[in-house]
Structure formats: C-alpha cells, structure tokens
C-alpha cells in the first residue's frame, strides 16, 4: 500500500458526497449489507437465549475492562509460562518498532499476514516497508485491496467496493503469476489467488496476525476466519508475531462459550465460521511473540460514556444495518474502523483535532439500528451524542450541518432521524439532536407511532 | 525485557488504573443455556454439517472400516498414529505438501453448529497435516457429539492447539459469491460412527 490509511484526506461529508454519486459502489454495498443482514437475522433467531448471551457478552467485556490491569498481567504470565514472549506497545510507532526488530532478528525480509485491523490501524505494512521488509496480505479480500493499492472498506468484506471484473483486472495487472486466460468467475479468481498464495505460505518463515480474543486465565489466543489463510499463517511459519489491542481480553476459557456464539452469528450470519484456531504460547514448537497494543485505548477507557466502544468484537453487524454506511461505504470514514463503530471509535482513538475526525460523530442519522444488532450492546447513538458535545466547535458544526442537509433532503431519511430523536428523548428532549436542532427549534416533532424498532426497521429498512 | 519495554508496560498499566478508578464492579449474568436440549444429537449434527456442503455418512461402527477403505482408495493419504487400528493402517510419514488427503478422528463435535474440533491428540495429526492436503476425511464417534458450544468448550483443553472446523474452507469476498476453498481442504467428508 503506497499511502497510510490514516492520512486519508477530506472530511466525512465531502467523502460521503463523492461516494453517494458512485452507483456501482452503492449497488455493491446494498447487496452486501442486505444479504448479510438477512442471514444474521435468521441465525440469531435460531437461538432462544440470544438476549441472555448478549447480556453476558456485554458484562464479560465490562468486567474485563474494569480489571484490565490485573487480567493483562495474568495473560502475560500465562503466555510466558507456555513459552511465548510478551511485548508492550504504548503507541503505533512503538508497536511497529517491536515487530520490525523481531522480524529482523529472524534474518527474513518477507512476512505473511492474516487480516488484522490492529496492524492496519498502526500502519505496520508501511513501517515494515521502510525497514526493507515486505508484508504480504493473505486474506483474499485483503490481497485484492493490497494489489489494487487501495484501502479496505468493510470490516468483514474489505473489498466489497470492487466487482469481479475489477478484481480480474487487478489480478492480471499485479499478481504476476495470474493465468493469462483468467475469467471473472469467482471460482476462477479464488483459484488464481490460492495458487499465488500457496507457494508463499509454504516458504514463509515469519507470520504476523491479530487475534479476536485472548484468554487471561490460560494465555490462549483465538482467531476466527473462513478461508484457511489464518490457519496457514498461524501454523506453518517458524515465527509468529501477533499484534493485539489490549481490549481483546476475556478473563476465562469458559467465556469463549459466549463469544463463539455471538461473533459468527453477528458477523457472517453463519452458525459458526469455517475455521477457528486457538493456541497457547509456543504451540508445536513455534517461536511466539505477542505485542500488546495501547495506541489510544487507555484514553478511551478513561471516558465513562465512550469506554463501552472497547467492548467491540469487530463483527460488522452495525455496518450492515446502517443507512448512512450503506450509501457512503467505508472509505468515507477515513479509518480502518468504518461505519457506526468507526464513527465513535476513531475519534476517540485519534482525538478530534482533524476535520475528518471531528466530523465522524455526525456520520449517523442516530436511527439506533446499530445498537439493536450489536452483540455486546454498545449504545453507539449515546456515544455519538456525547462526542458531538465534546467535538471542537467550528469544524465539527460545519461538518454536522452538511450531514444534516444530506439527511434532510429526503423524506425517508428525515423519518429515520426523527425516529432516532424519539429514542434519544432522554438525552435531547423535544429537539432533534445536534445540528438538526436548528430545524426542530422552529417546529414541533411530529407524533411517531409507538412501535418497536424492529417492526419499524422491517417496514422502512 | 529491556528497560524501554519495562517502561511501556508500567506506563500502560498505570494509565489503565487511572482510567478505571472508581468504576463500578460488574456482575456477569449467565442466564444463557449451558446444556442444549437436542433429541437426536447425531441427526442434528449430520444435518448441520451437510448445510456447509460437506459430505456426510452415518454408519454403524462395524461399517466404518469398509467405508474408509472405499473413500481413500487410490489416494495418497496421511493417516496419523492413534486411530483405531480397524479404521486404517497408520501412514503418518506422508508429506502433507504432496499428500492427496488426510484421515483423522476428532476431539469433540458440536451438533447445533455442525462443528468438528481437532486438538492434535491421538489420531488427529498435526495442524499442518490437517491443513495442507486438499481432502479431509474425518471419523466422528457418536459419543463425541455434544449439543452446543458451551458443552464443547467445557470438554476441551486450552493447553492444546485447537482447530474448530465448520465445513470446508470458504470465501465470499467476490461479490458475496460463496467459493469453496482458498486454502485448507476444499473437500470435507465426515463419517459419523454410531
Ligand atoms: S460495535 Fe457492536 S455491532 Fe459494531 S462491529 Fe462492534 S461488536 Fe459488532
């Protein structure tokens, strides 16, 4: 990747306005989000105890965060006892330095990677490149993004903004060993990627991964995936380096019984993802390094309203129900964390000094759909409203008014915004939130029928 | 551990302690199901595995050896140590990079999700052996099938490297079309021994 994603120019309204004009992008996004949304609803409805699982998931994460210091120390001890090495990184630069030094110590100049949002967040690939180390993404979607010199646009399907014809072009152009007669059939494209990556896996000595969960009690790391590139990276290389945000902890092995139900169903709408790998320390003789990443997370933790964002398990359910994300795509958010969760997590992690980050809390109609589907019950609208109050005025208000204009120029969008205001009455009585208040200050809010959000969403969504 | 590293560790822990000071304690409600009420575990497991487009055979134990022999005929198969001798003769030394397939047992199987868990124990091979060949034949004994995820987690040992398999390798990255197999075995065949 030639540029670091964090430096993406523009602010949310400008980026969004550009994206909304792109009809191919809108078509892909709509198809993707609606398909996954439908599958998710079906498999969630299968579980009679979904609400209990969600309540447990939320509480386990809150309990972890409450005693994060203790659990991190417990994790460190367990990983070390199992033959692994633990490193602590205050920020992106420190994490990148640690990884680069570990790779250099092996004498290698290439690493394979399994999709990791934490390493995207810290710009690891670029930092390694500056040290003469090439990092190869191995997730099919990430490969498409990397070869296309592009940025991911969805947590779960990062290349969703690309169609099959574009992917074929990218492979023919950039893959080197792509078969000349390559068609744009998904099976043919996947086969070309399989052959391309297989050689690389079998010769790589060093791999870099993230993790979905870390278990404090046992020192176990857990990765969920579909393709098997995760298994390839985690299993074959001699050295494995995992870069993981400090909030990804769970206290006990038993807690997996909650999260291995919540995550796959929320994420891909499957009862279980095709592959889950767990390993503890130096499994099967591998040299294992765990880099624990802060990079702003302790600042989020210090915010009483905002800290709930650290419960996020990156399932992407909130993206798939968000009417704003559906129209704008992930690039508008200028962050590796797009959609509703990105709109609260990014400004908290990075602060709101840039125009983009100050505009993100306005990248929402506050309709509440994200909260309804979130498997760990993060009240994203509540955090958005709180962040709006904290954003520096000037830039944020300008951004907010432009998003408001975009919402208000369409009746359906207005209905959603109003509905959100009903939900948020305890926060903003009788006024539409944020910049929309200019509109409600001169009008009374129309009566909205009293129905559940789910009914409304089924009807209007 | 270098001094610089020690500094980072202490600083992060200090930031955490300041951030959560005075935050309320949290009770974890565990009102979800920890046992799963399933009338016929084997039937549900078979149905859920088929949902992933894996191939499933349900057989009485006495029929397993003949079925295994039929399915592996003509393939160069890895057969790890520790499988029941009557299923197949061990062939553990086959190079996974050139083998056609691998035959294993499993540690636990989950009916509700159609999941097979390998823990590298007897008859299950290494993680590499079950990953690199294109064909995986797995024999699951009926008494290894549990109802749901909580029962499986309780039976498993976190000290062992685990691989949870729910259908063959799959990707949906190209316009959300499901394609079986990018890496990992593209064909998963399961014999349930009753
Ligand atoms: S905020 Fe909730 S719904 Fe959104 S990605 Fe995180 S866990 Fe999933």
XYZ file of C-alpha atoms and ligand atoms in Angstrom:
663
model
C 0.000 0.000 0.000
C 1.519 3.327 -1.004
C -0.142 5.639 1.490
C -1.096 5.235 5.077
C -4.788 4.949 5.511
C -4.892 7.257 8.487
C -3.832 10.143 6.296
C -6.842 9.927 4.001
C -7.805 13.477 3.099
C -11.160 15.199 3.324
C -13.878 15.070 5.910
C -16.822 12.743 6.193
C -19.408 14.890 4.333
C -17.075 15.503 1.382
C -16.054 11.861 1.140
C -19.651 10.736 1.589
C -20.977 13.060 -1.102
C -18.438 11.624 -3.545
C -19.324 8.030 -2.609
C -23.072 8.596 -2.886
C -22.584 9.543 -6.542
C -20.889 6.215 -7.285
C -23.740 3.948 -8.360
C -21.621 0.773 -8.654
C -20.414 1.247 -5.111
C -23.947 1.843 -3.851
C -25.206 -1.243 -5.645
C -22.439 -3.468 -4.202
C -22.909 -2.098 -0.728
C -26.637 -2.505 -0.767
C -26.389 -6.073 -1.984
C -23.715 -6.966 0.562
C -25.255 -5.342 3.576
C -28.766 -6.619 2.881
C -27.581 -10.172 2.207
C -25.548 -10.437 5.395
C -28.257 -8.685 7.384
C -30.836 -11.268 6.321
C -28.564 -14.204 7.142
C -27.700 -12.716 10.500
C -31.323 -12.235 11.493
C -32.137 -15.844 10.597
C -29.331 -17.436 12.629
C -29.819 -15.104 15.569
C -33.498 -16.035 15.700
C -32.455 -19.695 15.922
C -31.028 -19.182 19.394
C -33.714 -18.931 22.084
C -31.188 -17.415 24.509
C -29.750 -14.655 22.290
C -30.700 -11.917 24.761
C -29.041 -13.766 27.615
C -25.897 -14.334 25.547
C -25.812 -10.657 24.624
C -26.216 -9.614 28.261
C -23.424 -11.976 29.279
C -21.176 -10.770 26.448
C -21.641 -7.156 27.453
C -20.970 -7.877 31.130
C -17.925 -10.079 30.494
C -16.345 -7.291 28.469
C -17.207 -4.637 31.061
C -15.788 -6.792 33.809
C -12.607 -7.307 31.778
C -12.224 -3.579 31.223
C -12.853 -2.866 34.900
C -9.880 -5.011 35.864
C -7.849 -4.797 32.680
C -4.560 -4.297 34.521
C -4.976 -7.495 36.505
C -6.080 -9.560 33.509
C -3.242 -8.316 31.311
C -0.708 -9.345 33.943
C -2.388 -12.737 34.237
C -2.241 -13.111 30.449
C 1.416 -12.142 30.348
C 2.256 -14.726 32.968
C 0.322 -17.497 31.222
C 1.777 -16.758 27.765
C 5.293 -16.630 29.180
C 4.806 -19.868 31.123
C 3.754 -21.544 27.848
C 6.976 -20.467 26.132
C 5.747 -17.282 24.438
C 7.136 -13.735 24.681
C 5.046 -10.684 25.579
C 5.840 -7.106 24.469
C 4.019 -3.902 25.408
C 3.494 -1.019 22.978
C 2.262 2.403 24.062
C 1.606 3.620 20.533
C 1.822 2.761 16.837
C 5.477 3.718 16.493
C 6.495 1.529 19.419
C 4.485 -1.449 18.143
C 5.943 -1.113 14.647
C 9.458 -0.869 16.089
C 8.960 -4.045 18.127
C 7.623 -6.019 15.151
C 10.329 -4.764 12.791
C 13.058 -5.724 15.285
C 11.543 -9.175 15.787
C 11.407 -9.780 12.034
C 14.962 -8.534 11.554
C 16.168 -10.859 14.295
C 14.987 -13.809 12.184
C 17.046 -12.582 9.219
C 13.954 -12.623 6.973
C 12.780 -9.796 4.700
C 9.276 -11.115 3.969
C 6.326 -11.804 6.226
C 2.874 -13.212 5.523
C -0.093 -11.643 7.265
C -3.578 -12.683 8.160
C -6.106 -9.866 8.114
C -5.629 -7.724 11.189
C -7.316 -4.423 11.856
C -4.834 -3.605 14.623
C -1.891 -3.753 12.211
C -3.812 -1.634 9.704
C -4.506 0.848 12.475
C -0.793 1.261 13.222
C 0.293 1.249 9.558
C 2.511 -1.788 10.096
C 2.923 -2.706 6.423
C 4.276 0.755 5.604
C 6.542 0.774 8.655
C 7.980 -2.626 7.698
C 8.462 -1.486 4.099
C 10.543 1.419 5.379
C 12.823 -1.178 7.005
C 13.114 -3.246 3.831
C 10.583 -5.870 4.926
C 7.695 -6.787 2.596
C 4.399 -7.743 4.229
C 2.020 -9.864 2.134
C -1.682 -9.881 2.956
C -3.165 -13.351 2.527
C -6.875 -12.904 3.110
C -8.439 -12.913 -0.379
C -10.160 -9.580 0.137
C -7.044 -8.047 1.674
C -4.992 -9.368 -1.239
C -7.375 -7.626 -3.645
C -7.075 -4.426 -1.617
C -3.286 -4.652 -1.404
C -2.704 -5.495 -5.073
C -5.145 -2.755 -6.075
C -3.147 -0.266 -3.967
C -6.385 0.522 -2.256
C -7.989 0.763 1.171
C -10.358 -1.711 2.853
C -13.956 -0.518 3.018
C -15.747 -3.056 5.227
C -14.639 -4.910 8.360
C -15.775 -8.275 7.104
C -15.626 -7.942 3.313
C -12.863 -5.356 2.841
C -13.037 -5.414 -0.973
C -16.798 -5.078 -1.225
C -16.381 -1.904 -3.275
C -14.810 -3.977 -6.071
C -16.735 -6.109 -8.576
C -15.496 -9.265 -10.276
C -14.374 -7.515 -13.462
C -12.234 -5.098 -11.471
C -10.770 -7.948 -9.425
C -9.818 -9.794 -12.622
C -8.086 -6.654 -13.919
C -6.183 -6.223 -10.665
C -5.022 -9.862 -10.691
C -3.920 -9.756 -14.328
C -2.090 -6.490 -13.745
C -0.436 -7.059 -10.410
C -0.314 -10.722 -9.463
C 2.492 -11.751 -11.779
C 1.554 -15.426 -11.889
C -2.125 -14.955 -12.796
C -3.123 -17.336 -15.613
C -3.430 -15.328 -18.860
C -6.858 -16.784 -19.673
C -8.255 -15.800 -16.272
C -12.025 -15.246 -16.366
C -14.037 -13.175 -13.919
C -15.801 -16.231 -12.443
C -15.457 -16.019 -8.640
C -14.229 -19.646 -8.529
C -11.524 -18.931 -11.117
C -10.422 -15.792 -9.296
C -10.263 -17.636 -5.982
C -8.260 -20.467 -7.587
C -5.749 -17.988 -9.012
C -5.336 -16.474 -5.554
C -4.985 -19.918 -3.983
C -2.112 -20.851 -6.278
C -0.485 -17.452 -5.922
C -0.559 -17.575 -2.128
C 0.187 -21.240 -1.593
C 3.804 -21.009 -2.658
C 4.254 -18.013 -0.436
C 2.793 -19.763 2.610
C 4.922 -22.825 2.154
C 8.178 -20.850 2.050
C 7.434 -18.120 4.625
C 9.341 -18.240 7.885
C 7.589 -15.375 9.672
C 3.887 -14.524 10.011
C 2.035 -11.617 11.561
C -1.521 -11.925 12.848
C -4.055 -10.214 15.025
C -6.449 -12.083 17.299
C -10.147 -11.987 18.030
C -9.713 -12.928 21.680
C -7.014 -13.531 24.273
C -7.800 -15.568 27.383
C -6.197 -14.167 30.541
C -6.585 -17.348 32.580
C -4.828 -19.649 30.109
C -2.800 -17.350 27.833
C -4.674 -18.674 24.810
C -5.134 -16.664 21.601
C -8.149 -17.188 19.358
C -8.554 -16.399 15.640
C -11.797 -16.856 13.701
C -11.716 -16.977 9.897
C -13.190 -18.558 6.786
C -10.578 -19.193 4.165
C -7.804 -21.064 5.905
C -5.208 -18.367 5.301
C -5.356 -17.812 9.048
C -4.522 -21.444 9.714
C -1.726 -21.215 7.132
C -0.200 -18.158 8.811
C -0.666 -19.392 12.355
C 0.606 -22.897 11.749
C 3.296 -23.066 9.057
C 5.868 -20.310 9.788
C 8.610 -20.787 12.366
C 7.954 -17.417 13.988
C 4.512 -15.998 14.728
C 4.035 -12.391 15.845
C 0.532 -11.407 16.996
C -0.337 -7.734 17.432
C -3.432 -7.387 19.597
C -5.255 -4.463 21.185
C -5.294 -4.660 24.985
C -9.110 -4.650 24.986
C -9.346 -8.037 23.233
C -9.097 -9.924 26.520
C -11.562 -12.331 28.051
C -10.966 -13.427 31.648
C -11.608 -17.169 31.437
C -11.571 -20.065 28.985
C -15.239 -20.568 29.758
C -16.065 -17.099 28.407
C -15.463 -18.433 24.908
C -18.782 -20.265 25.190
C -20.447 -16.845 24.959
C -18.320 -15.202 22.291
C -18.053 -18.180 19.946
C -21.835 -17.964 19.738
C -22.155 -14.180 19.491
C -19.423 -13.431 16.970
C -20.015 -15.768 13.987
C -23.759 -15.279 14.006
C -23.433 -11.482 14.207
C -20.644 -11.302 11.698
C -21.167 -13.541 8.697
C -24.623 -14.770 9.627
C -23.326 -18.327 9.970
C -23.845 -20.667 12.895
C -20.064 -20.929 13.028
C -17.270 -19.584 10.865
C -15.459 -22.287 8.848
C -12.242 -22.204 10.915
C -11.318 -21.166 14.445
C -7.772 -21.632 15.708
C -6.638 -21.403 19.319
C -3.091 -21.709 20.584
C -1.309 -21.159 23.850
C 2.244 -19.829 23.865
C 4.740 -21.654 21.714
C 2.430 -24.277 20.207
C 4.055 -27.172 18.336
C 7.499 -25.607 18.827
C 6.807 -22.278 17.150
C 8.553 -19.111 18.323
C 5.625 -16.961 19.511
C 5.556 -13.217 20.248
C 2.561 -11.265 21.485
C 2.597 -7.474 21.110
C 0.015 -5.821 23.382
C -1.121 -2.547 21.833
C -2.451 0.513 23.657
C -2.387 3.266 20.968
C -5.148 5.380 22.482
C -7.187 2.590 24.039
C -6.430 3.709 27.596
C -7.736 7.180 26.673
C -10.993 5.592 25.502
C -11.088 3.601 28.719
C -10.868 6.793 30.750
C -14.095 8.133 29.197
C -17.106 6.948 31.180
C -19.518 7.148 28.242
C -17.121 6.287 25.459
C -15.364 3.310 27.052
C -18.151 0.955 26.015
C -16.699 1.137 22.476
C -13.900 -1.099 23.789
C -16.417 -3.921 24.111
C -16.496 -4.121 20.303
C -15.715 -7.567 18.880
C -15.494 -6.253 15.263
C -18.386 -8.310 13.979
C -19.538 -5.625 11.500
C -23.240 -6.118 12.220
C -23.593 -2.381 12.848
C -22.198 -1.552 9.395
C -24.678 -3.813 7.685
C -27.731 -2.134 9.204
C -26.528 1.451 8.967
C -28.395 3.532 6.356
C -25.519 6.020 6.209
C -22.834 3.339 5.703
C -24.981 1.675 3.062
C -24.892 4.825 0.958
C -21.349 6.007 1.600
C -19.231 2.883 2.025
C -16.271 2.528 4.325
C -13.813 4.885 2.654
C -15.771 7.973 3.663
C -14.846 7.297 7.295
C -11.124 7.690 6.559
C -10.226 4.957 9.029
C -9.751 1.215 9.258
C -12.816 1.251 11.509
C -15.737 2.247 9.274
C -19.465 2.503 9.881
C -21.140 3.235 13.194
C -18.391 1.720 15.342
C -15.779 3.679 13.391
C -17.736 6.879 13.904
C -17.240 6.534 17.664
C -14.020 4.546 17.942
C -11.868 6.523 15.512
C -12.389 9.988 17.027
C -11.828 8.503 20.479
C -8.613 6.730 19.491
C -7.209 9.599 17.456
C -8.799 12.627 19.105
C -10.876 15.179 17.219
C -8.270 17.670 16.100
C -8.624 16.928 12.376
C -11.700 17.973 10.423
C -12.330 14.372 9.411
C -12.286 13.039 12.954
C -14.409 15.919 14.258
C -16.985 15.208 11.541
C -17.281 11.474 12.239
C -19.719 11.767 15.160
C -22.074 13.384 12.624
C -21.813 10.430 10.230
C -25.037 8.973 11.565
C -28.761 9.525 11.433
C -28.949 8.250 15.042
C -31.593 5.747 13.985
C -30.416 3.248 16.585
C -30.247 0.200 14.298
C -26.578 -0.293 15.216
C -27.393 -0.598 18.889
C -30.191 -3.088 18.222
C -27.883 -5.521 16.414
C -24.699 -5.057 18.433
C -23.920 -8.393 20.136
C -22.270 -6.617 23.067
C -24.934 -3.903 23.308
C -22.745 -0.876 22.625
C -25.053 2.148 22.696
C -23.466 3.800 19.679
C -26.068 6.631 19.450
C -25.402 7.557 23.074
C -21.654 7.799 22.436
C -22.217 9.773 19.226
C -24.277 12.372 21.025
C -21.686 12.578 23.773
C -18.859 13.007 21.250
C -20.779 15.730 19.425
C -20.880 17.685 22.638
C -17.128 17.233 23.035
C -16.100 17.989 19.442
C -14.353 21.292 18.856
C -16.992 23.700 17.530
C -16.270 25.354 14.183
C -15.178 22.457 12.011
C -17.468 19.900 13.607
C -20.521 22.097 13.333
C -19.848 22.874 9.708
C -19.479 19.167 9.054
C -22.594 18.422 11.048
C -24.708 20.905 9.126
C -23.598 19.389 5.849
C -24.532 15.894 7.003
C -27.822 17.313 8.245
C -28.501 18.807 4.843
C -27.818 15.457 3.295
C -30.198 13.704 5.658
C -32.947 16.289 5.348
C -33.155 16.371 1.580
C -35.090 13.136 1.549
C -38.326 12.310 3.362
C -37.330 8.772 4.291
C -34.099 9.923 5.833
C -35.941 12.541 7.791
C -38.302 9.926 9.166
C -35.332 7.935 10.368
C -33.758 10.918 12.026
C -36.998 11.729 13.768
C -37.363 8.189 14.930
C -33.880 8.387 16.360
C -34.848 11.512 18.196
C -37.675 9.620 19.857
C -35.229 7.026 21.093
C -32.933 9.699 22.354
C -35.522 11.830 24.082
C -33.994 11.170 27.432
C -30.893 12.859 26.074
C -32.315 15.572 23.864
C -35.909 16.214 24.852
C -38.199 17.538 22.143
C -35.368 18.538 19.902
C -33.639 16.671 17.151
C -30.077 16.050 18.198
C -27.050 18.051 17.172
C -27.263 20.217 14.111
C -30.775 19.001 13.359
C -31.932 21.100 16.292
C -31.882 24.132 14.010
C -34.772 22.504 12.218
C -36.761 21.394 15.242
C -36.301 24.658 17.057
C -38.949 26.161 14.803
C -41.199 23.097 14.527
C -42.740 20.541 16.843
C -41.659 16.970 16.275
C -44.470 15.081 14.559
C -46.004 12.251 16.559
C -44.342 8.942 15.743
C -46.382 5.787 16.237
C -45.220 3.761 19.188
C -43.770 0.629 17.655
C -40.678 -1.380 18.259
C -37.591 -0.506 16.357
C -37.539 -3.960 14.825
C -41.024 -3.515 13.349
C -40.141 -0.124 12.037
C -36.920 -1.383 10.520
C -38.663 -4.301 8.814
C -41.140 -1.861 7.317
C -38.829 1.017 6.431
C -35.400 -0.554 6.221
C 12.970 -7.484 28.906
C 14.650 -4.170 28.064
C 14.253 -1.045 30.169
C 12.286 0.626 27.392
C 9.867 -2.306 27.418
C 9.553 -2.216 31.192
C 8.665 1.450 30.857
C 5.894 0.763 28.353
C 4.404 -1.978 30.488
C 4.329 0.118 33.655
C 3.007 3.131 31.798
C 0.136 1.237 30.155
C -0.806 -0.431 33.436
C -0.722 2.958 35.174
C -2.965 4.524 32.528
C -5.432 1.662 32.921
C -5.532 2.012 36.701
C -6.180 5.739 36.482
C -8.814 5.241 33.750
C -10.975 2.778 35.681
C -10.522 4.198 39.146
C -13.898 4.285 40.874
C -15.706 2.483 38.024
C -18.439 0.163 39.307
C -17.920 -3.577 39.700
C -19.753 -5.753 37.177
C -21.816 -8.888 37.796
C -21.878 -11.328 34.875
C -25.354 -12.772 34.289
C -25.069 -16.310 32.948
C -28.704 -16.973 32.145
C -27.926 -18.475 28.745
C -28.152 -22.198 28.015
C -25.150 -24.241 29.103
C -26.712 -27.505 28.007
C -28.561 -27.971 24.775
C -31.706 -29.989 24.656
C -31.419 -31.965 21.430
C -33.494 -35.103 20.832
C -31.085 -36.726 18.377
C -27.568 -35.318 18.510
C -26.252 -37.369 15.611
C -29.120 -36.440 13.331
C -28.796 -32.719 14.066
C -25.002 -32.814 13.714
C -25.283 -34.594 10.337
C -27.856 -32.082 9.107
C -25.790 -29.065 10.172
C -22.583 -30.426 8.622
C -24.468 -31.018 5.359
C -25.585 -27.376 5.488
C -21.923 -26.458 4.931
C -21.886 -28.605 1.804
C -19.633 -31.170 3.439
C -20.294 -34.844 2.604
C -21.732 -36.848 5.499
C -22.201 -40.607 6.046
C -23.924 -42.007 9.131
C -22.935 -45.628 9.745
C -22.900 -48.265 12.479
C -19.366 -48.675 13.861
C -18.972 -52.049 12.156
C -19.371 -50.440 8.730
C -16.714 -47.749 9.211
C -13.610 -49.709 8.067
C -15.163 -50.642 4.716
C -16.368 -47.089 4.132
C -12.946 -45.639 4.966
C -11.287 -48.139 2.625
C -13.697 -47.191 -0.156
C -13.161 -43.447 0.267
C -9.361 -43.484 0.500
C -8.836 -45.955 -2.346
C -6.432 -44.554 -4.918
C -5.443 -41.522 -2.817
C -2.142 -40.961 -1.026
C -3.417 -40.335 2.483
C -1.815 -39.189 5.718
C -3.078 -41.460 8.494
C -1.749 -40.253 11.864
C -0.906 -42.562 14.759
C -3.561 -43.235 17.325
C -6.610 -44.006 15.190
C -8.419 -47.263 15.944
C -6.439 -49.947 14.114
C -9.518 -51.304 12.355
C -10.243 -47.979 10.555
C -6.977 -47.828 8.616
C -3.299 -48.695 8.944
C -1.227 -45.697 10.145
C 0.679 -43.802 7.428
C 1.978 -40.844 9.426
C 5.108 -40.046 7.420
C 3.431 -38.905 4.194
C 4.475 -35.344 3.239
C 1.427 -33.108 3.684
C 2.629 -30.961 0.798
C 2.249 -33.840 -1.657
C -0.484 -35.923 0.033
C -3.940 -36.086 -1.553
C -5.676 -36.157 1.770
C -5.695 -36.819 5.483
C -7.758 -39.184 7.633
C -8.409 -38.200 11.252
C -10.645 -38.661 14.224
C -11.608 -35.655 16.347
C -11.740 -34.411 19.960
C -15.328 -33.114 20.107
C -18.133 -32.350 17.655
C -20.949 -29.814 18.120
C -24.439 -30.691 16.872
C -26.004 -27.226 16.923
C -23.289 -25.662 14.760
C -22.038 -28.682 12.800
C -18.515 -28.126 14.095
C -15.655 -30.631 14.411
C -12.834 -29.809 16.836
C -9.336 -31.232 16.454
C -6.859 -30.937 19.336
C -3.782 -32.674 17.795
C -4.365 -35.599 20.187
C -4.163 -39.288 19.166
C -5.439 -39.936 15.657
C -5.692 -36.245 14.810
C -2.278 -35.396 13.378
C -0.546 -32.024 13.482
C -2.187 -28.759 12.454
C -0.145 -28.793 9.258
C -1.253 -32.324 8.342
C -4.936 -31.425 8.515
C -4.500 -28.114 6.721
C -2.361 -28.531 3.626
C -3.890 -31.559 1.814
C -6.946 -30.829 -0.299
C -9.146 -33.600 1.164
C -10.025 -34.232 4.808
C -11.836 -37.397 5.853
C -12.896 -37.250 9.488
C -14.470 -40.028 11.534
C -16.630 -38.796 14.425
C -17.841 -41.242 17.065
C -21.410 -40.642 18.225
C -20.239 -40.272 21.841
C -18.043 -37.327 20.794
C -21.024 -35.260 19.672
C -22.263 -32.650 22.178
C -25.248 -30.339 21.871
C -23.879 -26.809 21.845
C -20.817 -24.599 22.108
C -20.766 -24.476 25.961
C -20.568 -28.263 26.259
C -17.684 -28.327 23.762
C -15.718 -25.556 25.482
C -16.066 -27.431 28.782
C -14.644 -30.629 27.277
C -11.628 -29.047 25.569
C -8.137 -28.424 26.950
C -6.852 -24.899 26.168
C -3.249 -26.005 26.560
C -3.601 -27.945 23.279
C -3.712 -26.118 19.944
C -7.302 -26.426 18.700
C -8.790 -26.225 15.234
C -12.554 -25.823 15.002
C -13.823 -26.808 11.571
C -17.302 -25.897 10.354
C -17.458 -27.001 6.756
C -14.762 -26.721 4.128
C -12.645 -23.614 3.588
C -14.802 -20.932 2.016
C -14.672 -17.340 0.867
C -17.388 -14.850 -0.004
C -15.100 -11.986 -0.874
C -16.008 -11.685 -4.542
C -19.420 -10.070 -4.766
C -20.504 -12.299 -1.873
C -20.452 -15.446 -4.013
C -19.506 -18.398 -1.866
C -16.484 -20.223 -3.251
C -15.286 -23.361 -1.515
C -11.615 -23.452 -0.771
C -8.978 -20.838 -0.991
C -6.672 -22.551 1.481
C -7.333 -25.549 3.608
C -9.046 -28.699 2.385
C -11.647 -27.954 -0.268
C -13.430 -31.207 0.414
C -14.518 -32.237 3.890
C -16.049 -35.686 4.231
C -17.397 -36.864 7.572
C -18.247 -40.383 8.714
C -20.364 -40.498 11.857
C -19.897 -43.821 13.584
C -22.977 -44.804 15.604
S -19.958 -2.072 17.579
Fe -21.094 -3.932 18.024
S -22.117 -4.388 16.069
Fe -20.495 -2.924 15.578
S -18.720 -4.168 14.999
Fe -18.533 -3.756 17.208
S -19.493 -5.510 18.221
Fe -20.175 -5.538 16.087
